mmCIF file of C-alpha atoms and ligand atoms in Angstrom:
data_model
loop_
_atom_site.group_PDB
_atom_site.id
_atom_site.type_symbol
_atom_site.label_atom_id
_atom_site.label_comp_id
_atom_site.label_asym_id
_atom_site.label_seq_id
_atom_site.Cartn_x
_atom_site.Cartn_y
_atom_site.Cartn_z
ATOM 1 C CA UNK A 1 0.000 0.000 0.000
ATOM 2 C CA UNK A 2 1.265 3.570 -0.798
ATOM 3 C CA UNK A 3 2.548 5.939 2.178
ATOM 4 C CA UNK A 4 1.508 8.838 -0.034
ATOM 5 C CA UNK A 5 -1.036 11.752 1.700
ATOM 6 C CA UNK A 6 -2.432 13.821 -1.330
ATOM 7 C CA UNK A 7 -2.484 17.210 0.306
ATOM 8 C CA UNK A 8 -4.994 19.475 1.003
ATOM 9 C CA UNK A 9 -3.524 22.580 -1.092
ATOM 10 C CA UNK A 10 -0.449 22.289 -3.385
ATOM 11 C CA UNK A 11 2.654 24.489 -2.240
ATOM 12 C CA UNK A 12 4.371 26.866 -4.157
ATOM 13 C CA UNK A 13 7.178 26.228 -6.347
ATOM 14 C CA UNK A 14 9.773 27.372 -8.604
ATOM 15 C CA UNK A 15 8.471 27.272 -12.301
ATOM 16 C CA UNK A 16 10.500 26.601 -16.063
ATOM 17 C CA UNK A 17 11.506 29.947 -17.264
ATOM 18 C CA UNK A 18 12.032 31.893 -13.381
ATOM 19 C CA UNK A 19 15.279 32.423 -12.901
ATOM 20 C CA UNK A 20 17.380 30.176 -10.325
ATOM 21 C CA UNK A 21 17.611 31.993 -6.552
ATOM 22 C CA UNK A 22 20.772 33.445 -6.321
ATOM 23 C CA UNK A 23 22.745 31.748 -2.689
ATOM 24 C CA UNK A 24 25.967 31.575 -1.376
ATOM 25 C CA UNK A 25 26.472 28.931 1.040
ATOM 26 C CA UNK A 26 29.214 26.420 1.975
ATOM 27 C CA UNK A 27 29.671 23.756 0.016
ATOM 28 C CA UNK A 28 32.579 20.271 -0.097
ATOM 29 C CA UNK A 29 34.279 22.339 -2.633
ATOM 30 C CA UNK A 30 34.606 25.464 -0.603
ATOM 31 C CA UNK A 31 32.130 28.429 -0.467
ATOM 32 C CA UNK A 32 29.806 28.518 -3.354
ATOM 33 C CA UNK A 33 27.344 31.405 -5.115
ATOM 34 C CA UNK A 34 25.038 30.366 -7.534
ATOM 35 C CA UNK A 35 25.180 33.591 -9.800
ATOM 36 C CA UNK A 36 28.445 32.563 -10.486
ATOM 37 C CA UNK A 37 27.965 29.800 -12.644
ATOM 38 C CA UNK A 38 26.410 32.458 -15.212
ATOM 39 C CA UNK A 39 27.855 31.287 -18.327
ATOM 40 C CA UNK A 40 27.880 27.738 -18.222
ATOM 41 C CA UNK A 41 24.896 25.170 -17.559
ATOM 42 C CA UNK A 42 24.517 23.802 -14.187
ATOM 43 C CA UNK A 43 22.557 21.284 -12.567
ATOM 44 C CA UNK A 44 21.549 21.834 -9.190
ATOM 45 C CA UNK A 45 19.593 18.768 -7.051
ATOM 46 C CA UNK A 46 18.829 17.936 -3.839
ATOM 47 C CA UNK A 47 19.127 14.851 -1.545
ATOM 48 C CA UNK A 48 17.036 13.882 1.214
ATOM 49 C CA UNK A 49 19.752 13.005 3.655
ATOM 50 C CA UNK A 50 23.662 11.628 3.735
ATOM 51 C CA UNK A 51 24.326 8.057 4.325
ATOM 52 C CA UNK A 52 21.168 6.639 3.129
ATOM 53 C CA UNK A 53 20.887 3.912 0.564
ATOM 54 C CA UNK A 54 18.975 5.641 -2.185
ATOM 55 C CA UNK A 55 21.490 8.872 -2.027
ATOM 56 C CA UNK A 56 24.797 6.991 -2.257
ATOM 57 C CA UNK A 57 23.515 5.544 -5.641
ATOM 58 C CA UNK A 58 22.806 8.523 -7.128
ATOM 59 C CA UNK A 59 26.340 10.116 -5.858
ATOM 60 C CA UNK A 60 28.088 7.199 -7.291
ATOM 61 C CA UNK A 61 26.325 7.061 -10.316
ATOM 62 C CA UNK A 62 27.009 10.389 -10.605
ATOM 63 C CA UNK A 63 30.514 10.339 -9.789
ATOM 64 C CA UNK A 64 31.065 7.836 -12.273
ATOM 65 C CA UNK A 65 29.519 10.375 -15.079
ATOM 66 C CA UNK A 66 31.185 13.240 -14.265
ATOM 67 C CA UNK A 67 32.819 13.709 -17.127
ATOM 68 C CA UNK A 68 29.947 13.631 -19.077
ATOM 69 C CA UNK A 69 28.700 16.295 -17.699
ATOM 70 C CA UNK A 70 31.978 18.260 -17.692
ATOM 71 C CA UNK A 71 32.188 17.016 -21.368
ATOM 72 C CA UNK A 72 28.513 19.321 -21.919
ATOM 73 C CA UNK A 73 30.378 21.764 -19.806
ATOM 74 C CA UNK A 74 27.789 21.748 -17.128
ATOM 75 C CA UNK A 75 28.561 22.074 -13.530
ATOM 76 C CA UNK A 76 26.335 19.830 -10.899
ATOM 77 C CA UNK A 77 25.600 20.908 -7.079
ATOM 78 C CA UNK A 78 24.230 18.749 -4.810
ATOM 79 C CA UNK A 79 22.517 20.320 -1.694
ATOM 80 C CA UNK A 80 20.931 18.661 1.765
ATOM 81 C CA UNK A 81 20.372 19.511 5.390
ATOM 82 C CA UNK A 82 22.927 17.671 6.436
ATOM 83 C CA UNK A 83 25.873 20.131 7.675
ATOM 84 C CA UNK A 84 29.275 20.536 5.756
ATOM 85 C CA UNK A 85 30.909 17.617 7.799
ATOM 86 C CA UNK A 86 28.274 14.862 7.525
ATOM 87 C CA UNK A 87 28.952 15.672 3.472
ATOM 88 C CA UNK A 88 32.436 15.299 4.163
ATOM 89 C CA UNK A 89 31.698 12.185 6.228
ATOM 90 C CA UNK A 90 29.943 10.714 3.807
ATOM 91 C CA UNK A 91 32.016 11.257 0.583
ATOM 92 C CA UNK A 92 34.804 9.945 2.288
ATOM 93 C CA UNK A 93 33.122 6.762 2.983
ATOM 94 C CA UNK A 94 31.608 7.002 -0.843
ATOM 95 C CA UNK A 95 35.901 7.251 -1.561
ATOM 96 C CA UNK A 96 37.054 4.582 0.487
ATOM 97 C CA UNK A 97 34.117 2.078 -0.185
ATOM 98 C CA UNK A 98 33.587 2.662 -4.416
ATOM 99 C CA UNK A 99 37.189 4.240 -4.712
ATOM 100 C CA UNK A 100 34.809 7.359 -6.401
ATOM 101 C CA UNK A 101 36.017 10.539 -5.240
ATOM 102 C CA UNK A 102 33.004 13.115 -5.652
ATOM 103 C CA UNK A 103 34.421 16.780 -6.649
ATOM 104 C CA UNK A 104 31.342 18.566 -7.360
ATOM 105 C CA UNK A 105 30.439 20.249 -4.409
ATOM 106 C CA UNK A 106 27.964 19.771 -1.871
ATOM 107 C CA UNK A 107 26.066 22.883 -0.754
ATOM 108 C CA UNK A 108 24.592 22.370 3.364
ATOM 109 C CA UNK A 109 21.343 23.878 3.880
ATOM 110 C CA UNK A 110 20.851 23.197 7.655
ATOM 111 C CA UNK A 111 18.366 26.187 7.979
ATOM 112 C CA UNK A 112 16.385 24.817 4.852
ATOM 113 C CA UNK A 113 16.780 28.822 4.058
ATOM 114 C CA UNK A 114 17.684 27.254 -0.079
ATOM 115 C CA UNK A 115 15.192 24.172 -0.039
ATOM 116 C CA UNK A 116 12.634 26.586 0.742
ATOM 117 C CA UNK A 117 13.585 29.503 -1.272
ATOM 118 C CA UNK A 118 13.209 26.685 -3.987
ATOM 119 C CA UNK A 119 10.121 24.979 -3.198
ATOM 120 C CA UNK A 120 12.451 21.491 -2.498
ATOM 121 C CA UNK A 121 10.474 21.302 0.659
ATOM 122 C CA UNK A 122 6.995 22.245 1.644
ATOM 123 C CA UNK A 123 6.309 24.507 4.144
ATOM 124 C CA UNK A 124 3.830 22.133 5.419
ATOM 125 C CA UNK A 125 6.221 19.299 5.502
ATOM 126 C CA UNK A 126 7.213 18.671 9.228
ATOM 127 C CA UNK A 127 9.878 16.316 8.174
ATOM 128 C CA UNK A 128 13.052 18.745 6.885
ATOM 129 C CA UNK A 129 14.207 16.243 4.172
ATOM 130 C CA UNK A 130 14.248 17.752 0.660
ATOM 131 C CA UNK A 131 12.421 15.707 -2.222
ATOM 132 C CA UNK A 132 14.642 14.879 -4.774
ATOM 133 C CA UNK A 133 14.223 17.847 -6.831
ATOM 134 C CA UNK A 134 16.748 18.740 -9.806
ATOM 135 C CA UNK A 135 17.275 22.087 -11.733
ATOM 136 C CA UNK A 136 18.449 22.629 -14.719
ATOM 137 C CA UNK A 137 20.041 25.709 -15.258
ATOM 138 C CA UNK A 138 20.939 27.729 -18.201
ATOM 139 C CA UNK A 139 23.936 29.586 -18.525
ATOM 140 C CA UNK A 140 21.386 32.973 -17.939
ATOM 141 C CA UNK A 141 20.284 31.666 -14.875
ATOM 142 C CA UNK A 142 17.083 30.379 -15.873
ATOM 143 C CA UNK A 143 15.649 27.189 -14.846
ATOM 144 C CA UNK A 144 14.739 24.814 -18.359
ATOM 145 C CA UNK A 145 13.483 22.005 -16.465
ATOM 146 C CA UNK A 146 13.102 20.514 -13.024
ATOM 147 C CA UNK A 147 12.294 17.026 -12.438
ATOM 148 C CA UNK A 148 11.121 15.674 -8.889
ATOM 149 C CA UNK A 149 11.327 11.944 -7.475
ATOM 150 C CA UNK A 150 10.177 10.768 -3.866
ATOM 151 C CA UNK A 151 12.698 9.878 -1.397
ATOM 152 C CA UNK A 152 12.378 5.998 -2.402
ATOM 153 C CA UNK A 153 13.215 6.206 -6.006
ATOM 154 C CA UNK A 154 16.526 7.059 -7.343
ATOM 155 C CA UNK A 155 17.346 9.433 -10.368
ATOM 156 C CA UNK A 156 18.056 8.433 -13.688
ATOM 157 C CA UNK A 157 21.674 9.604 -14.682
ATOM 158 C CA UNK A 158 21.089 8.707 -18.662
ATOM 159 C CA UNK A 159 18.150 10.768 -18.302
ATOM 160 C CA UNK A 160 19.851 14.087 -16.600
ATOM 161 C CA UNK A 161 22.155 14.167 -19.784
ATOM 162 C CA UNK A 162 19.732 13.416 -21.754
ATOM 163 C CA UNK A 163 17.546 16.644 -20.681
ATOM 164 C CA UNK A 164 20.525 18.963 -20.795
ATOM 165 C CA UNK A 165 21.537 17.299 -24.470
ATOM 166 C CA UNK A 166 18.134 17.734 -25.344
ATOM 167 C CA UNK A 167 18.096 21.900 -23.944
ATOM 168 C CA UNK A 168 20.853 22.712 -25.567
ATOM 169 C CA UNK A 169 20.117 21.322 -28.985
ATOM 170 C CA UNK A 170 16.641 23.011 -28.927
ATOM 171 C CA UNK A 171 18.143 26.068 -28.324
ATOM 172 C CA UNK A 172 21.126 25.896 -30.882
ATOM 173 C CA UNK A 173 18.578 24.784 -33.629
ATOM 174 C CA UNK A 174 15.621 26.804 -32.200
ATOM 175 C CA UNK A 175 13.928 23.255 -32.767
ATOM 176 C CA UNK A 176 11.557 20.979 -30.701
ATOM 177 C CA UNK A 177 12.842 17.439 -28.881
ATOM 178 C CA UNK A 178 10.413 14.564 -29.726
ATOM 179 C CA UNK A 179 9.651 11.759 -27.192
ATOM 180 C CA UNK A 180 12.926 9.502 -26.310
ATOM 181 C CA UNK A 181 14.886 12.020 -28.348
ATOM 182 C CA UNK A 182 18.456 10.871 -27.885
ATOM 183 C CA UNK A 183 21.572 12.990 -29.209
ATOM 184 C CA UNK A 184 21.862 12.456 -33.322
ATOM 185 C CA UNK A 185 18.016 11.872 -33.299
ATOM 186 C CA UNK A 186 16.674 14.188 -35.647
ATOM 187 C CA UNK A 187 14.612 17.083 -33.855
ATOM 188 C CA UNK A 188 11.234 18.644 -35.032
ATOM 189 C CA UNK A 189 10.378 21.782 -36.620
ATOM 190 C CA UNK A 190 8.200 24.768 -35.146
ATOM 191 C CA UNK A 191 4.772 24.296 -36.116
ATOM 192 C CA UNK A 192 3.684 27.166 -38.266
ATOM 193 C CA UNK A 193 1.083 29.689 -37.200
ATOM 194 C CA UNK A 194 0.159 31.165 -40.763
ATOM 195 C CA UNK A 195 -2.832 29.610 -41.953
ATOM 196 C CA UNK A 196 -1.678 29.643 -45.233
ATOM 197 C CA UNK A 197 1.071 27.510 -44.667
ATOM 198 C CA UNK A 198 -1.234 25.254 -43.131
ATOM 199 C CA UNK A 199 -4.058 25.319 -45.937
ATOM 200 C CA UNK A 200 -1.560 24.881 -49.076
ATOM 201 C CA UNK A 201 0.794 22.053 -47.057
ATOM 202 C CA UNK A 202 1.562 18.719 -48.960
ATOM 203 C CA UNK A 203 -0.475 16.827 -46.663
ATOM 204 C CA UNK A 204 -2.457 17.137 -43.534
ATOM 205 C CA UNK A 205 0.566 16.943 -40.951
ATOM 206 C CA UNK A 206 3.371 18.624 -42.417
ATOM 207 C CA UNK A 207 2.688 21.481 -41.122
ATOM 208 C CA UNK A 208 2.829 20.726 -37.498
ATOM 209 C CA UNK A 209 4.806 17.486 -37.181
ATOM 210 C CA UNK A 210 8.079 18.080 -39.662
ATOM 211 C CA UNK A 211 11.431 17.141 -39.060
ATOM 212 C CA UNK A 212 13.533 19.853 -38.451
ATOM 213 C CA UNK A 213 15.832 21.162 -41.607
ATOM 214 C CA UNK A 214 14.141 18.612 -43.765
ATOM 215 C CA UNK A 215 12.953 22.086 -45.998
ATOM 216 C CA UNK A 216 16.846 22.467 -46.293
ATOM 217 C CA UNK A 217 17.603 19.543 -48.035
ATOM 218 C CA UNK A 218 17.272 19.288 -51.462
HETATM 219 C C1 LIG B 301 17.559 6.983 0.493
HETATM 220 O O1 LIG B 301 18.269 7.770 -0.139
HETATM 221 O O2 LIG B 301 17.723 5.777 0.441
HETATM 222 C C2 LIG B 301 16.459 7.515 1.367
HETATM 223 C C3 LIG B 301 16.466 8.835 1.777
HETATM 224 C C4 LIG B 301 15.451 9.292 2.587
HETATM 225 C C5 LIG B 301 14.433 8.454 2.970
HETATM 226 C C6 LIG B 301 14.426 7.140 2.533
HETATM 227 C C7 LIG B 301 15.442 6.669 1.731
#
């Protein structure tokens, strides 16, 4: 049986296109501000707690990826309650016990002062454990997409790079990302919006569901 309470009135939240809160906070990497990771892509998510079983798979898997994501040039941030020395506790143990050492730092929120200004926890919520919430940030500062799993299920890692593939090849292209879109996939076109276009197209769905620089070809 599910543990989930539906509540009452949903909570406010952080939507696509507002730009990320700016914070500074420490971090395993030393002291960290958000604004300045302006120019690059950064993902910033949040664990419920160190030292649980879900959490080190993510970190590892993670870890294990990190070049991947420093291949996009993306930066990640993970963030928790936990303080500074649990994190540095626990990626020790992640060191010594998958010989991973996790770089990217790890921001401690014990006031929540972050998880809240991002919506990662309710203000409802009596326990202080942030969802697993992830941002994806654009090199602006605005969030392109968020995901958000329970505490019991872990994160896809294919699927993060897949997102921030998919972002910035939408943008480059100023194209759309079809379902399961996977890098060298081809990507859609904008529908039009002149009804013109629409009444003299070759068929009835050319006009709306075209793949993109297929007019380009000859
Ligand atoms: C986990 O990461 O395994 C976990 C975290 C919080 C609650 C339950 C599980």
């Amino acid at each position: 049986m599910s543990e989930f309470e539906p509540r009452d009135f949903p909570h406010s939240a952080l939507r696509i296109g507002d730009m990320a809160p700016n914070f500074t906070a420490r971090s395993t990497a030393g002291n960290v501000e958000l604004s300045a990771y302006r120019g690059r892509w950064l993902i910033l998510f949040s664990h419920p707690a160190d030292f649980t079983p879900v959490c080190t798979t993510e970190f590892v898997a993670l870890a294990r990826e990190a070049a991947e994501f420093d291949r996009r040039e993306c930066a990640l941030m993970a963030l928790s309650v936990d303080s500074l020395f649990a994190h540095f506790a626990w990626l020790r143990l992640i060191k010594d016990r998958f010989d991973l050492e996790v770089r990217f730092p790890v921001v401690e929120d014990p006031t929540l002062v972050i998880g809240h200004a991002y919506g990662m926890v309710s203000a409802q919520d009596s326990d202080s454990a942030t969802v697993r919430t992830t941002y994806f940030i654009d090199p602006d500062g605005v969030i392109r997409a968020m995901t958000c799993y329970p505490a019991n299920v872990g994160r896809s890692v294919p699927e993060m790079l897949r997102i921030l593939d998919a972002l910035k090849a939408v943008d480059k292209e100023g194209a759309l990302a079809p379902a399961n879109w996977a890098i060298g996939d081809p990507l859609l076109s904008q529908p039009t919006v002149e009804i013109d276009d629409i009444f003299s197209a070759s068929d009835a769905t050319s006009w709306f569901l075209k793949e993109h620089g297929k007019d380009a070809q000859p």
